[in-house]
Coordinates of C-alpha atoms and ligand atoms in Angstrom, one line a residue:
X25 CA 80.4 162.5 108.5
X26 CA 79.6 163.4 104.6
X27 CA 77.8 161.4 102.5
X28 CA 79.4 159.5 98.9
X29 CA 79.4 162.9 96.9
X30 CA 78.5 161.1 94.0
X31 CA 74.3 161.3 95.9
X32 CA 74.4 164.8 94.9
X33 CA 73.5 163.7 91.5
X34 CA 70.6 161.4 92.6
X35 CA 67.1 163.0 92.1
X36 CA 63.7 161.6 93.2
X37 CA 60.0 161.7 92.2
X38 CA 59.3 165.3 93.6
X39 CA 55.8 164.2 93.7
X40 CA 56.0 162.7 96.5
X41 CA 56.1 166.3 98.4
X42 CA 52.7 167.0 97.0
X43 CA 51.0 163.6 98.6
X44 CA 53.1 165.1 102.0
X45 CA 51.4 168.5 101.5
X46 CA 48.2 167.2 100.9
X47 CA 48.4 164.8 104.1
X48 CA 49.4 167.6 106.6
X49 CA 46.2 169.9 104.6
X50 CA 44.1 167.2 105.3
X51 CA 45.1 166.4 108.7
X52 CA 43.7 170.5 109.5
X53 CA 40.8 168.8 109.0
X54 CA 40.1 169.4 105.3
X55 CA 38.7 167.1 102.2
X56 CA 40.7 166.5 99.6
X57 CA 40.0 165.2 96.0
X58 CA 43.8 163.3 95.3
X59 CA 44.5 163.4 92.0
X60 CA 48.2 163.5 92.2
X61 CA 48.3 159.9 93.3
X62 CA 50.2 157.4 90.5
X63 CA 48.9 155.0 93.1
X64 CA 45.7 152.9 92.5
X65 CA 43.0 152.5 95.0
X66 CA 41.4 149.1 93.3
X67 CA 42.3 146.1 94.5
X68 CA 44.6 143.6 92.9
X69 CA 42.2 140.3 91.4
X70 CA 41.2 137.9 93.7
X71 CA 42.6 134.8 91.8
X72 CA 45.9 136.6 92.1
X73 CA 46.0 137.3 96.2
X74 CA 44.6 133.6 95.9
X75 CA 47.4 132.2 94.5
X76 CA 49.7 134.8 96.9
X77 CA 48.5 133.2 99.8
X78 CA 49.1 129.4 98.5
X79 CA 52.8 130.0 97.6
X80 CA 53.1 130.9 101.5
X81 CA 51.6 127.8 102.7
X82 CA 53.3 125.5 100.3
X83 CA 56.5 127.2 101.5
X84 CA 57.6 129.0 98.5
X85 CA 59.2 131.7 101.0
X86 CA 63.2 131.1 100.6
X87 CA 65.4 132.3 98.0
X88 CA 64.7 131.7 94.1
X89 CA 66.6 131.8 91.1
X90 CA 67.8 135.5 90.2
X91 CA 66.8 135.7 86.6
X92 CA 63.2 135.0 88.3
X93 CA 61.5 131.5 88.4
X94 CA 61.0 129.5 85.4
X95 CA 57.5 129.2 85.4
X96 CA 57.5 132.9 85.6
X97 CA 59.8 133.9 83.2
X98 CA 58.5 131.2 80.6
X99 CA 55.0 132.8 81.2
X100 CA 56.0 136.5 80.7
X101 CA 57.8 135.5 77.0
X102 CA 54.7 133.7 75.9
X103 CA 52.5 136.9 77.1
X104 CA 55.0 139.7 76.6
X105 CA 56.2 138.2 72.9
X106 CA 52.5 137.1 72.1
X107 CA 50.9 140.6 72.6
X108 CA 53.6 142.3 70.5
X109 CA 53.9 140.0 67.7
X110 CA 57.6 139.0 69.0
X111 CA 59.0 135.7 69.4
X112 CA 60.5 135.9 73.0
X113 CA 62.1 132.8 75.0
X114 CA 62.5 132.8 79.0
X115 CA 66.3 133.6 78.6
X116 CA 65.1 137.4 77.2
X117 CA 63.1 137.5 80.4
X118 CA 64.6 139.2 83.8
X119 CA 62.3 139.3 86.7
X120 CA 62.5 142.7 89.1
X121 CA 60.5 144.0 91.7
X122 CA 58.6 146.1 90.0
X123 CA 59.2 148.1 86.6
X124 CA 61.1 150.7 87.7
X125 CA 64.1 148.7 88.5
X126 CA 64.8 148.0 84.8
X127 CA 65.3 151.9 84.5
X128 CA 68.7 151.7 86.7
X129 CA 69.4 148.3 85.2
X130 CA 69.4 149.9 81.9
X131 CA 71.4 152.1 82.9
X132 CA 74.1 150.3 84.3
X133 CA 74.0 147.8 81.6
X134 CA 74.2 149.8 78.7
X135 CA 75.6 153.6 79.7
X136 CA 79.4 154.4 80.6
X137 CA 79.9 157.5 82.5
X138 CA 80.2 160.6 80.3
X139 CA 77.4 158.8 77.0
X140 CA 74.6 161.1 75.7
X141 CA 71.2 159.5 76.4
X142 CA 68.2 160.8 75.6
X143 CA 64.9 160.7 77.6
X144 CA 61.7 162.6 77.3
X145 CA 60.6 165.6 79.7
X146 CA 58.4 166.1 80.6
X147 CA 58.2 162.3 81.7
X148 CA 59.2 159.4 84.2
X149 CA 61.7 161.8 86.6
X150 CA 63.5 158.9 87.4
X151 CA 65.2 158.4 83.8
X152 CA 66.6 162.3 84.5
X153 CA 67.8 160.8 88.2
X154 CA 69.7 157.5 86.7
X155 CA 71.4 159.1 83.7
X156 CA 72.9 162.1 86.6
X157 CA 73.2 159.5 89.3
X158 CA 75.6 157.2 86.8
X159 CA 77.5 160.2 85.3
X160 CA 75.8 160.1 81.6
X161 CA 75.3 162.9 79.7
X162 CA 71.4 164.1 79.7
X163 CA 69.8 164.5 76.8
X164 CA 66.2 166.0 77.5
X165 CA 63.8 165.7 74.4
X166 CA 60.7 167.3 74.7
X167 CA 56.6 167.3 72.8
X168 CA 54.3 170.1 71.3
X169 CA 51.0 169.7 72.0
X170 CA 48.2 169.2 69.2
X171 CA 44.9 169.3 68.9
X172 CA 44.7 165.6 70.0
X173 CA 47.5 165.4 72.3
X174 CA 51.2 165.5 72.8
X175 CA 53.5 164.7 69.8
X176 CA 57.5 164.2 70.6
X177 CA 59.3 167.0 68.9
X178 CA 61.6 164.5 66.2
X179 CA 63.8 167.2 65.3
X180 CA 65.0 167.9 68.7
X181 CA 65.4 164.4 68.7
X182 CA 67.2 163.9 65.8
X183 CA 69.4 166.8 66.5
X184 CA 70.4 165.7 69.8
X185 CA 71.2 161.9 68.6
X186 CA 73.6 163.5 65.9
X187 CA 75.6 165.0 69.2
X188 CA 77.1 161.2 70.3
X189 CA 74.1 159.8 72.2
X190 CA 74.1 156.2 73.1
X191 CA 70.7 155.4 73.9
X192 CA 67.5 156.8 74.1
X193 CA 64.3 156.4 76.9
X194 CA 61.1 156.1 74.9
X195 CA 57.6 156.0 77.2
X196 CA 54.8 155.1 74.3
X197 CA 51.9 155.6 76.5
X198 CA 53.4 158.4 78.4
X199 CA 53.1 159.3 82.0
X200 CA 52.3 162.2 82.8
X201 CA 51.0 163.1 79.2
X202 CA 48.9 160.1 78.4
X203 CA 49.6 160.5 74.9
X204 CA 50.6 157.9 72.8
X205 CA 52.6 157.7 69.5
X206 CA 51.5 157.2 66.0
X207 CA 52.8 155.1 63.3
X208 CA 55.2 157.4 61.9
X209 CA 56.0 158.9 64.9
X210 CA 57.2 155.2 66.1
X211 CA 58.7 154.5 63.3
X212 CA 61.1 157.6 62.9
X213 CA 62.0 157.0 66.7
X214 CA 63.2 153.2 65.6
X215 CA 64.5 154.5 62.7
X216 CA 66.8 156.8 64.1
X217 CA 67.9 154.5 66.8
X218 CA 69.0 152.3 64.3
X219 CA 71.1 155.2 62.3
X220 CA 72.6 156.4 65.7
X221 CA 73.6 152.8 66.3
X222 CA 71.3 153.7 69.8
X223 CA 70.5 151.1 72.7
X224 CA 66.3 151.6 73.4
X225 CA 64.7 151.5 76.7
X226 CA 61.2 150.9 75.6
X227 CA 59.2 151.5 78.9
X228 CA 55.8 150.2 78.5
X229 CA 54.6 150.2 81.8
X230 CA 50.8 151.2 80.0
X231 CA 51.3 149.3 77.1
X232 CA 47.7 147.6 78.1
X233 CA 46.3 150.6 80.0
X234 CA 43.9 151.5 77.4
X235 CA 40.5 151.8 76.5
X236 CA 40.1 151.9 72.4
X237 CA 42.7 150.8 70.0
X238 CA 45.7 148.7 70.1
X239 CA 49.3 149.6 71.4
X240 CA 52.3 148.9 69.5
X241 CA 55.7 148.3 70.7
X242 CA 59.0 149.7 68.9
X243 CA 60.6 146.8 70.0
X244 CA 58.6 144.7 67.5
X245 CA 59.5 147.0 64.1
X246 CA 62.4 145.5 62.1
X247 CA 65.9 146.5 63.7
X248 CA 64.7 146.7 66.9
X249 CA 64.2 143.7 69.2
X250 CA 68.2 143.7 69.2
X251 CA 69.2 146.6 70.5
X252 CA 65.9 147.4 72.7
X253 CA 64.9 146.7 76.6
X254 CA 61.1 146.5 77.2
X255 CA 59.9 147.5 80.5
X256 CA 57.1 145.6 81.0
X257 CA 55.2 145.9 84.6
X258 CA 52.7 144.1 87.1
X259 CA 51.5 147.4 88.5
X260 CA 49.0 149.0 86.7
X261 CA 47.0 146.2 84.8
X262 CA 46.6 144.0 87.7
X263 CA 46.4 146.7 90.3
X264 CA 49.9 145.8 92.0
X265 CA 51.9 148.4 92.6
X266 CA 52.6 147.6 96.1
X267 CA 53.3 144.3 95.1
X268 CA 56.5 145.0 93.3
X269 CA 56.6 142.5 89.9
X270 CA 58.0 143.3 86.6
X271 CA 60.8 142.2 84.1
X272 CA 63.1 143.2 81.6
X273 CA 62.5 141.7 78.2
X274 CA 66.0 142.1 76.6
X275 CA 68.5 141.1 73.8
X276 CA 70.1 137.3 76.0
X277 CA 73.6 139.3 76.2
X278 CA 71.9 142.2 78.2
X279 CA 68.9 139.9 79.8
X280 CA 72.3 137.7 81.7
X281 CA 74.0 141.2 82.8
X282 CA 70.6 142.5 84.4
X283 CA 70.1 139.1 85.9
X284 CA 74.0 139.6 87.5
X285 CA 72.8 143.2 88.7
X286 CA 69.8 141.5 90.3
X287 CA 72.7 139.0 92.2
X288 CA 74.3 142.2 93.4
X289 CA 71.0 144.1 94.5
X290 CA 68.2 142.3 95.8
X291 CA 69.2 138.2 95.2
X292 CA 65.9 137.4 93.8
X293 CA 62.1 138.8 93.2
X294 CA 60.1 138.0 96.0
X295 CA 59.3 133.7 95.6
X296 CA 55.7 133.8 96.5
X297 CA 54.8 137.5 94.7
X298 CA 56.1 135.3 91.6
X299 CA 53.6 132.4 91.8
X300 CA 50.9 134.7 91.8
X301 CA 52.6 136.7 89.0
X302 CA 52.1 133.1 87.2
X303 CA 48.8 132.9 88.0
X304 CA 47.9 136.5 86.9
X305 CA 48.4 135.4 83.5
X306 CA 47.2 132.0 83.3
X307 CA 44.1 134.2 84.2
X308 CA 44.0 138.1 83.2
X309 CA 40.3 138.1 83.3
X310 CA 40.0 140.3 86.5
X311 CA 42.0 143.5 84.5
X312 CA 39.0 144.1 82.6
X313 CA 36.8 145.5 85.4
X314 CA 39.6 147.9 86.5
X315 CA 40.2 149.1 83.1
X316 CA 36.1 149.5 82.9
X317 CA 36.2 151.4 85.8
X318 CA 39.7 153.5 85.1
X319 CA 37.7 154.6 81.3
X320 CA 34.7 155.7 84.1
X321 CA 37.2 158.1 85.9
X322 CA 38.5 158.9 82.6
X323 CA 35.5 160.0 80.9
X324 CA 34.4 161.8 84.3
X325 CA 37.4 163.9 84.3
X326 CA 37.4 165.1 80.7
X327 CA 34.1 165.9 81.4
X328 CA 34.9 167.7 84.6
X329 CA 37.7 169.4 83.3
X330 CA 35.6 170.8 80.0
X331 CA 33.5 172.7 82.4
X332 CA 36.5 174.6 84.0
X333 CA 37.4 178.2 82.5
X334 CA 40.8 178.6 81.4
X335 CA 41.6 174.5 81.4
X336 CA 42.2 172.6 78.1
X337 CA 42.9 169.0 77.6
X338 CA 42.5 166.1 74.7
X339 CA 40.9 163.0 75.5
X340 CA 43.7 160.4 76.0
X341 CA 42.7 156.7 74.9
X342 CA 45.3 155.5 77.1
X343 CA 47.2 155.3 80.8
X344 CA 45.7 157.4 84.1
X345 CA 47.3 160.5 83.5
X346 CA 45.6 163.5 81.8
X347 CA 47.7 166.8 81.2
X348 CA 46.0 170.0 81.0
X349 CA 46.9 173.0 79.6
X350 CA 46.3 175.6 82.8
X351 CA 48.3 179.0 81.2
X352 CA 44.8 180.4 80.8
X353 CA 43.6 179.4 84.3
X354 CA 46.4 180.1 86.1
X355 CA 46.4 184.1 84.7
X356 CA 42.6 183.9 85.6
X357 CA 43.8 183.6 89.4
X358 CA 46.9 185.7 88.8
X359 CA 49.1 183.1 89.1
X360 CA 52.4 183.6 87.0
X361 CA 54.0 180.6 89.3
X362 CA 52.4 177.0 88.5
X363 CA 53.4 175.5 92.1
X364 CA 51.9 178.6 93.8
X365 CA 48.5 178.0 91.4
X366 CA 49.0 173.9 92.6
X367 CA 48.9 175.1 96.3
X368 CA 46.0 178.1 96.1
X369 CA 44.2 175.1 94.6
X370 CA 44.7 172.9 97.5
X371 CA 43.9 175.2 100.2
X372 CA 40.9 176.7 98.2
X373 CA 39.5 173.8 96.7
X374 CA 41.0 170.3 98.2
X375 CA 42.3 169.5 94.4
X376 CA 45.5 167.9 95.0
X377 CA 47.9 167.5 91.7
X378 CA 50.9 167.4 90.6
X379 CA 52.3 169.7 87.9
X380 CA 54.5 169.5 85.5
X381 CA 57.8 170.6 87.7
X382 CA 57.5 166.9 88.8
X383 CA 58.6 165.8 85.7
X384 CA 62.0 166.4 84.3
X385 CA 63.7 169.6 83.9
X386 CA 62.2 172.3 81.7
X387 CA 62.9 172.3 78.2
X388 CA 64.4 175.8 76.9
X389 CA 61.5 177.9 75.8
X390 CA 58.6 176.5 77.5
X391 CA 56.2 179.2 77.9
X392 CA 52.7 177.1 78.2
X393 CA 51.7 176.0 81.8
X394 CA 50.4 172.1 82.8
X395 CA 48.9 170.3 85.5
X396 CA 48.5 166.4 85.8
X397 CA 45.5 164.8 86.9
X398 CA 45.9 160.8 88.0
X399 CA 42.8 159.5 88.2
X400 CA 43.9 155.8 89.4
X401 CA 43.5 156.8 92.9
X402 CA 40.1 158.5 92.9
X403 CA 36.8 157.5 92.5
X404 CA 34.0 158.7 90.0
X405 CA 32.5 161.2 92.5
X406 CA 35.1 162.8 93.8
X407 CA 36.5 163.7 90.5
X408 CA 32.8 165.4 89.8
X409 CA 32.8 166.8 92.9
X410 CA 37.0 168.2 92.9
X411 CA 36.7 169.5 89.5
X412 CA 33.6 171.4 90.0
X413 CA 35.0 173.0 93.1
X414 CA 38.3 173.9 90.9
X415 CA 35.3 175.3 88.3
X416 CA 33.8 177.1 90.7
X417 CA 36.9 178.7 92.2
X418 CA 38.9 179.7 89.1
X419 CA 35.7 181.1 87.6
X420 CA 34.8 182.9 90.8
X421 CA 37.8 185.0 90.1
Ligands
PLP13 C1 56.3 155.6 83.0 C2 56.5 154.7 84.2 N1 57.5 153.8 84.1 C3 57.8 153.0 85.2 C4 57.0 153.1 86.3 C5 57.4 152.2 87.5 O1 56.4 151.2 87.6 P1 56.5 150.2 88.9 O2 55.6 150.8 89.9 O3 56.1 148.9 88.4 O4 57.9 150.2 89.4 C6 55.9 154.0 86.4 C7 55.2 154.1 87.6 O5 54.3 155.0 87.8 C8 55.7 154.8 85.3 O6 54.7 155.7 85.3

């Protein structure tokens, strides 16, 4: 019996292979240092599993408004709105489970089959999975890297939102480059959305994963909050991702057709995981100590990764994710293919990452080789110990 044809289209996060190999490597019996893990091994707030566990016993455990509770949904405008200097109601506010829900949603609201829309790669492979899966056109823009990061290439971008697009994926706080966009670069994204008459998914699933500085969201610069859909997520600042909580903030006309979606896919978000999303804001105060410890990791793995021949990499102030440049490393083991460099690694060292195959197709002309290192999954120690073993290896060579 064959499948609909139209799954041929539908891709996955790839990534998850690389957790599989480095399972069955450590189930021969050998250590590993994980740092391909998006996952987080910290737990969630205790005022949070608190409040969890009294939604069950006061029998919030039946179905619930699709568009999310209104306590929830009131709560998330307040906070969502407040910390980006936007004035949002409850009727922008769509509850999902989870953030990457609002990615198909999207999708589905805003693409027909056969519109251009632009997302970045390397990024989030699951914008390059929707846009295929619902028969758009993909539009792939990519980033150069500086001496202080990543930096979207804006001509591509212009270029390829002069060719029909009809909406554009922006990630400001990037997974898997941890960069971040500046002022102008911000500000010519918006602006061109607005010229190209372009729908915005704005996914800020890090937009408070940071450790210096202040994010900004394009959906707060003039033009925008109209024609843009923040992804806004549970997972990361509250530890979460297991959890499933997030929420579109959108435009009312799009908000009501994402709520009608949510009817057709799941009924509701989870009744109980809602109260304690509630609560979670009423009182953030236990996202500070993860973020204290996340900047630990972070600081441990620049660190790390300075002392490693061939490897190059700024110092993010943002997200999990760091993205080194391994060109140099990779022809110091004789490696011309990154994958077979990601598995010598693994059997020679325990290092387990992801590179940057995982994330979107290539761009034409890529000739510089990355990794990506997560660091939400692995303590301070390990990350000493993995990246002085990848040290050791590459510059026994
Ligand atoms: C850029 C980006 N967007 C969205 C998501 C999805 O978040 P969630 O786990 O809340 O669905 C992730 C998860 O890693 C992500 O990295």
């Amino acid at each position: 019996m064959a499948l609909a044809t139209r799954l041929e289209n539908l891709g996955t996060e790839t990534a998850f292979a690389v957790s599989l190999a480095a399972a069955e490597w450590a189930a021969r019996g050998n250590r590993i240092f994980p740092f391909h893990l998006g996952d987080m091994n910290l737990p969630t707030p205790q005022n949070i599993v608190d409040a969890m566990n009294k939604a069950i016993v006061d029998g919030k455990t039946g179905y619930c408004p699709a568009a999310g509770i209104p306590a929830l949904r009131a709560a998330l405008a307040d906070d969502i709105g407040g910390r980006r200097g936007m004035s949002l109601g409850p009727e922008n506010i769509v509850v999902q489970p989870g953030g990457k829900p609002v990615i198909t949603k999207f999708i589905q609201t805003l693409m027909n089959p056969g519109d251009g829309v632009l997302y970045p790669t390397p990024g989030y492979p699951i914008y390059e999975s929707q846009v295929d899966y619902f028969g758009g056109r993909p539009l792939p823009y990519g980033y150069r890297e500086t001496p202080t990061g990543f930096a979207i290439d804006l001509n591509q971008v212009r270029q390829l939102a002069e060719s029909g697009a009809r909406a554009i994926i922006y990630n400001d706080l990037q997974n898997p480059l941890g960069c971040e966009s500046g002022r102008a670069e911000r500000e010519a994204i918006a602006d061109l959305a607005i010229e190209h008459d372009l729908w915005v998914l704005s996914d800020e699933a890090y937009f408070e994963m940071r450790y210096s500085g202040s994010s900004t969201s394009i959906a707060s610069l003039p033009g925008m909050a109209e024609r843009t859909v923040v992804l806004y997520t549970y997972s990361k600042k509250f530890a979460m991702t297991g959890w499933r909580l997030g929420c579109a903030a959108a435009p009312v006309a799009v908000a009501e057709m994402i709520a009608k979606l949510n009817t057709n896919n799941e009924s509701c978000t989870t009744h109980f995981v809602q109260e304690a999303g509630v609560e979670a804001l009423r009182d953030p105060s236990g996202a500070a100590p993860l973020l204290a410890e996340l900047e630990r990791r972070r600081d441990a793995a620049i660190d790390g990764i300075g002392g490693i021949p061939g490897m190059t990499c700024a110092k993010p102030d943002a997200t999990f994710y760091l993205f080194p440049n391994v060109t140099e490393a990779m022809a110091m083991t004789g490696h011309t293919d990154v994958g077979d460099f990601a598995t010598a690694a693994l059997h020679e060292t325990g290092v387990s990452f992801c590179t940057r195959r995982h994330f979107g197709r290539p761009q034409e002309g890529e000739t510089e080789q990355y990794i990506r290192f997560a660091y939400s999954g692995i303590d301070v120690d390990d990350i000493t110990e993995g990246l002085d073993q990848l040290a050791t290896w590459i510059g026994a060579r």
